[in-house]
mmCIF file of C-alpha atoms in Angstrom:
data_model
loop_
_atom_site.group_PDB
_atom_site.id
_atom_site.type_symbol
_atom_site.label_atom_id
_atom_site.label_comp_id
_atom_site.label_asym_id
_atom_site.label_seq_id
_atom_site.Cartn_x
_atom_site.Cartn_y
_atom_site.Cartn_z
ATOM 1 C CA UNK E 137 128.929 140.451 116.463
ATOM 2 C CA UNK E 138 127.011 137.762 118.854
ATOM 3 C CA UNK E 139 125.763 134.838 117.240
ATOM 4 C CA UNK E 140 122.332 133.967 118.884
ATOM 5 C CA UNK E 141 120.734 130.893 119.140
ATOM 6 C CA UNK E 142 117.586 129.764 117.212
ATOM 7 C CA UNK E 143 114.044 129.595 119.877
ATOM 8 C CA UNK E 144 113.876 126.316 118.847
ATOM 9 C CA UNK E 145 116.067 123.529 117.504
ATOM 10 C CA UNK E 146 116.409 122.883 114.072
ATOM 11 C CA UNK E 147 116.561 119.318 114.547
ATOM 12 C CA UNK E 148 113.216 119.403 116.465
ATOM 13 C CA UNK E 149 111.627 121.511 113.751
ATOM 14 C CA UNK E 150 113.180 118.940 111.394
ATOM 15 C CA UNK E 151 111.439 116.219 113.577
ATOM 16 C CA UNK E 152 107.589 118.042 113.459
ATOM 17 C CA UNK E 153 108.227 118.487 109.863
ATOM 18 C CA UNK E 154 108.733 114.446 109.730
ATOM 19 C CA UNK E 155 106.234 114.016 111.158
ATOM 20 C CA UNK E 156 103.582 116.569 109.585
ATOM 21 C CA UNK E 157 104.812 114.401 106.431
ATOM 22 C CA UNK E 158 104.382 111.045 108.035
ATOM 23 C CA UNK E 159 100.441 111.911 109.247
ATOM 24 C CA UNK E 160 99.546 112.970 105.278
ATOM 25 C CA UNK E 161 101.030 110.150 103.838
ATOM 26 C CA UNK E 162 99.804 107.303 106.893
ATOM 27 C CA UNK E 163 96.117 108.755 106.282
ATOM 28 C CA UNK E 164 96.025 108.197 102.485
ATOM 29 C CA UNK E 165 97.707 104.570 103.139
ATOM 30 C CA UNK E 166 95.126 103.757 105.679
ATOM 31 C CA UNK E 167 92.407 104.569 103.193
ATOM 32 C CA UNK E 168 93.791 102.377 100.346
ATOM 33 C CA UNK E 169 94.000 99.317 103.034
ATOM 34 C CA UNK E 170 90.776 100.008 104.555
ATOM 35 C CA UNK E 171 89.337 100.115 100.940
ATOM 36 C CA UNK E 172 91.660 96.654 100.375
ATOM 37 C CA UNK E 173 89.421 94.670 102.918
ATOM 38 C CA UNK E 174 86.083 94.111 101.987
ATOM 39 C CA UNK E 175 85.162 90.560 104.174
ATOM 40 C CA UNK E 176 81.175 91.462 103.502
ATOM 41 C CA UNK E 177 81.983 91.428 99.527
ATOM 42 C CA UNK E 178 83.897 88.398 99.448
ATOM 43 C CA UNK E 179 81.350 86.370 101.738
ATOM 44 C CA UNK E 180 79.490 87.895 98.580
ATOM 45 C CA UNK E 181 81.312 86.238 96.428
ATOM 46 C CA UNK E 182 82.054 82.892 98.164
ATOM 47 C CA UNK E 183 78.011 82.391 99.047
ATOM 48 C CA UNK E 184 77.285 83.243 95.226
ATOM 49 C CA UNK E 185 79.909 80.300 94.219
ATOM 50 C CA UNK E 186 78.697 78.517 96.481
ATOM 51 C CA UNK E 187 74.621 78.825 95.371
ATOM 52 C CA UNK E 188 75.645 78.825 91.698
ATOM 53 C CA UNK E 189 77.388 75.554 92.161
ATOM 54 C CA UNK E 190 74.263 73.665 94.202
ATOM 55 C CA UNK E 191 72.164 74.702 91.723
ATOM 56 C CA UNK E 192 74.667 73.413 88.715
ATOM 57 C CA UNK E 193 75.201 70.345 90.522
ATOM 58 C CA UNK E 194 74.175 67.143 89.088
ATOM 59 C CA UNK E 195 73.713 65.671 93.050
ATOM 60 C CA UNK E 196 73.104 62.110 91.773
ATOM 61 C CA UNK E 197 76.901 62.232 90.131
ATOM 62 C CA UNK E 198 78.688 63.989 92.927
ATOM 63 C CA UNK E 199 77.205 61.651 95.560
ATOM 64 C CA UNK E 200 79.596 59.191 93.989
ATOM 65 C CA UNK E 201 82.329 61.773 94.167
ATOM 66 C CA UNK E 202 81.427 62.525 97.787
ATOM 67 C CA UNK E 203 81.857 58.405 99.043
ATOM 68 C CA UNK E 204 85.122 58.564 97.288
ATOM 69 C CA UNK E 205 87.791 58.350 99.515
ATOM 70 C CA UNK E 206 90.370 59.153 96.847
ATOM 71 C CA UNK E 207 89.004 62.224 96.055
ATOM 72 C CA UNK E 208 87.861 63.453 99.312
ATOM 73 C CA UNK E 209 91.571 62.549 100.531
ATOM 74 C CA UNK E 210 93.267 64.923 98.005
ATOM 75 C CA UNK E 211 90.714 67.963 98.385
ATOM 76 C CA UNK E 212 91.581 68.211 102.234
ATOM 77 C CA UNK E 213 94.944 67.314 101.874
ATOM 78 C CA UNK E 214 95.383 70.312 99.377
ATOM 79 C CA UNK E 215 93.154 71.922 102.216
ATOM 80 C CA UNK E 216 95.154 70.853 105.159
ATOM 81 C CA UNK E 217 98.838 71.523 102.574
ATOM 82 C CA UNK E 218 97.107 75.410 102.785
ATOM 83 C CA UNK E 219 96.165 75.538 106.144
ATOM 84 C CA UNK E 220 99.834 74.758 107.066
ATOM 85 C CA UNK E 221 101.886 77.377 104.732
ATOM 86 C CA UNK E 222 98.998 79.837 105.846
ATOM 87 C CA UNK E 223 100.404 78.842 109.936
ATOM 88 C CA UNK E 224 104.141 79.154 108.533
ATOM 89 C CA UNK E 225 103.123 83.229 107.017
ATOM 90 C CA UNK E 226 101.270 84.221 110.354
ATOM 91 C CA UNK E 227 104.457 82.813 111.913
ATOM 92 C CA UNK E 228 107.120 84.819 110.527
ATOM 93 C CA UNK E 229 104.310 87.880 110.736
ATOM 94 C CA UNK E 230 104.503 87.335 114.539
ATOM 95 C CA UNK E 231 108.559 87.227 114.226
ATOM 96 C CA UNK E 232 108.535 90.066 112.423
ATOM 97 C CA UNK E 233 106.385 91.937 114.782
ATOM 98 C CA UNK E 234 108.227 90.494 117.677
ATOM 99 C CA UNK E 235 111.985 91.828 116.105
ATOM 100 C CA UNK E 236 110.335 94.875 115.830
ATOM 101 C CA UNK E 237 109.578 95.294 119.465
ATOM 102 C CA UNK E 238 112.937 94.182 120.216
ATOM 103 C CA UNK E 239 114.754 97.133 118.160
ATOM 104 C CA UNK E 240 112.637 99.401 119.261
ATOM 105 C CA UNK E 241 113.245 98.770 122.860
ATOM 106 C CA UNK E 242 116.515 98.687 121.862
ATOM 107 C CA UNK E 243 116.328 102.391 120.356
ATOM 108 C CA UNK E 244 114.064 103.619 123.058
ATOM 109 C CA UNK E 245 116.977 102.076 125.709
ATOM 110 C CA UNK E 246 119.347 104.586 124.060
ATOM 111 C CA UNK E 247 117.002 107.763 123.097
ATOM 112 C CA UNK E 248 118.648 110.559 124.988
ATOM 113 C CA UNK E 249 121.869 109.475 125.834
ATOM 114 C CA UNK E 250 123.562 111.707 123.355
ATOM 115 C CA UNK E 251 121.444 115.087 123.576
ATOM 116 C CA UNK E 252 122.781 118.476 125.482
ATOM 117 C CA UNK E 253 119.264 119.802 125.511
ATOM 118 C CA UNK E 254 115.398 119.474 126.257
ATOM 119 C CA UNK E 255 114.577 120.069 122.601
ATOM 120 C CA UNK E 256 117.338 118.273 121.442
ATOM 121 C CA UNK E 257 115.441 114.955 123.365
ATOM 122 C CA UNK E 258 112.311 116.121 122.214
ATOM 123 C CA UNK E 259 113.391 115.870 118.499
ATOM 124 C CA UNK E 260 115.879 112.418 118.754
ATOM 125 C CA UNK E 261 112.530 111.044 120.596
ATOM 126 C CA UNK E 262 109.898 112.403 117.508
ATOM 127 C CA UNK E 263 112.446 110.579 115.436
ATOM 128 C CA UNK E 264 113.230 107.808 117.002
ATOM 129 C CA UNK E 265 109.278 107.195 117.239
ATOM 130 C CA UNK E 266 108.247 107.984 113.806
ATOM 131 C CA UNK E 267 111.413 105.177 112.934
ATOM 132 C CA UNK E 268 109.081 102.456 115.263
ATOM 133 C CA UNK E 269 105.879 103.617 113.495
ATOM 134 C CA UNK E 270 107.092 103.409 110.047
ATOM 135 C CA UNK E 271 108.674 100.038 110.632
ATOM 136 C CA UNK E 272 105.097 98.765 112.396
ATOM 137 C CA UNK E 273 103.238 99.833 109.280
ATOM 138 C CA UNK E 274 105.923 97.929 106.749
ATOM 139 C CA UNK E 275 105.033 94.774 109.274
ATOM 140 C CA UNK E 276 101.137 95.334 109.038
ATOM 141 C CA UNK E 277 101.461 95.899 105.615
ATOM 142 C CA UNK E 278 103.519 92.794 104.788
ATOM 143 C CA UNK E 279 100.878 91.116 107.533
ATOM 144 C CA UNK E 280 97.887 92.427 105.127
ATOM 145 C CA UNK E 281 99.863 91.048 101.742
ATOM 146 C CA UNK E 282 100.571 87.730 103.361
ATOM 147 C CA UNK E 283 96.529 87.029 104.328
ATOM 148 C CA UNK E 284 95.570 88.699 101.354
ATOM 149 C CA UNK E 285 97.701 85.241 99.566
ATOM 150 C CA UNK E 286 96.447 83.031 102.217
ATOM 151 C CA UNK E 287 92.869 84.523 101.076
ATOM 152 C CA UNK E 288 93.365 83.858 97.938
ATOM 153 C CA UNK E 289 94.278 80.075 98.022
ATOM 154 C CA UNK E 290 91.896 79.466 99.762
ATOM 155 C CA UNK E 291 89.222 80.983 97.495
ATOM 156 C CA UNK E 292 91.386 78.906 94.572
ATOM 157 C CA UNK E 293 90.703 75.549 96.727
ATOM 158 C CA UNK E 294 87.187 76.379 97.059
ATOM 159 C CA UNK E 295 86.099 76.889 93.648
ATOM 160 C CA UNK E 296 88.563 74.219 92.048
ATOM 161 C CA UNK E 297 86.872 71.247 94.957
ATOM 162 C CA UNK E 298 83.566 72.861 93.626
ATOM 163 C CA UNK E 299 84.105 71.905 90.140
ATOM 164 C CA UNK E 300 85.719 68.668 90.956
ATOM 165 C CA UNK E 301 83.199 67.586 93.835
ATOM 166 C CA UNK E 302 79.944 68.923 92.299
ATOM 167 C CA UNK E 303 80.459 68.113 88.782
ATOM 168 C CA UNK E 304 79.395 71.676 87.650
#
């Protein structure tokens, strides 16, 4: 009895099957983040805060609030206290991104050193790749969370200086 070999390697049909997987899942993600970011609704938003305060604003009291160097000092030192953690997150996003590149130059440098066949490169490669791709989404994504924070705080500064600053 001769055992014969399979047309193509399991491990490669294992790979396309990863990937098949991968591309279902990636397109539902990438709908749910592209749904996430809405700049044109929350320059919406901001404007509307921004209009509804004007008009609330009693502009005789908050001139006095707006010569004060005491309060001006603390709004854009909370202001400039946000602008700086905001610098430290895009920071370690770049690191991240950066360590990224690194291991996967570092996995590329070794795809292949190991396989006894053409299909057997093809499928450590598909794998090796998908690896990279999944670990540049977790990046992007942690990116996204991180500006989606910085976003926030600064929407938190905005309307609480509003308040204090316009007296509405």
């Amino acid at each position: 009895m001769t055992q014969t070999t399979p047309l193509i390697d399991p491990n490669l049909t294992d790979a396309l099957q990863h990937w098949n997987q991968y591309c279902a899942e990636s397109r539902q993600n990438a709908l749910i983040l592209l749904n996430a970011i809405t700049p044109l609704k929350d320059q919406i938003q901001v404007t509307g805060q921004l209009l509804e305060s004007a008009q609330k604003t009693n502009w005789l009291e908050a001139s006095t609030k707006f010569t004060d160097p005491t309060t001006l000092a603390g709004a854009f030192g909370e202001l400039a206290d946000i602008q700086i953690a905001a610098l430290g997150k895009m920071q370690e996003g770049y690191s991240a991104f950066l360590k990224t590149a690194q291991a996967s130059g570092d996995q590329l440098s070794k795809l292949g050193k190991d396989v006894d066949s053409p299909q057997a490169l093809l499928a450590a490669s598909l794998e090796t790749s998908l690896n990279i791709l999944k670990q540049y989404e977790a990046d992007a994504t942690e990116e996204a969370s991180s500006m989606s924070t910085i976003q926030a705080a600064y929407r938190a500064w905005l309307q609480k200086n509003l308040l204090a600053l316009g007296g509405a």
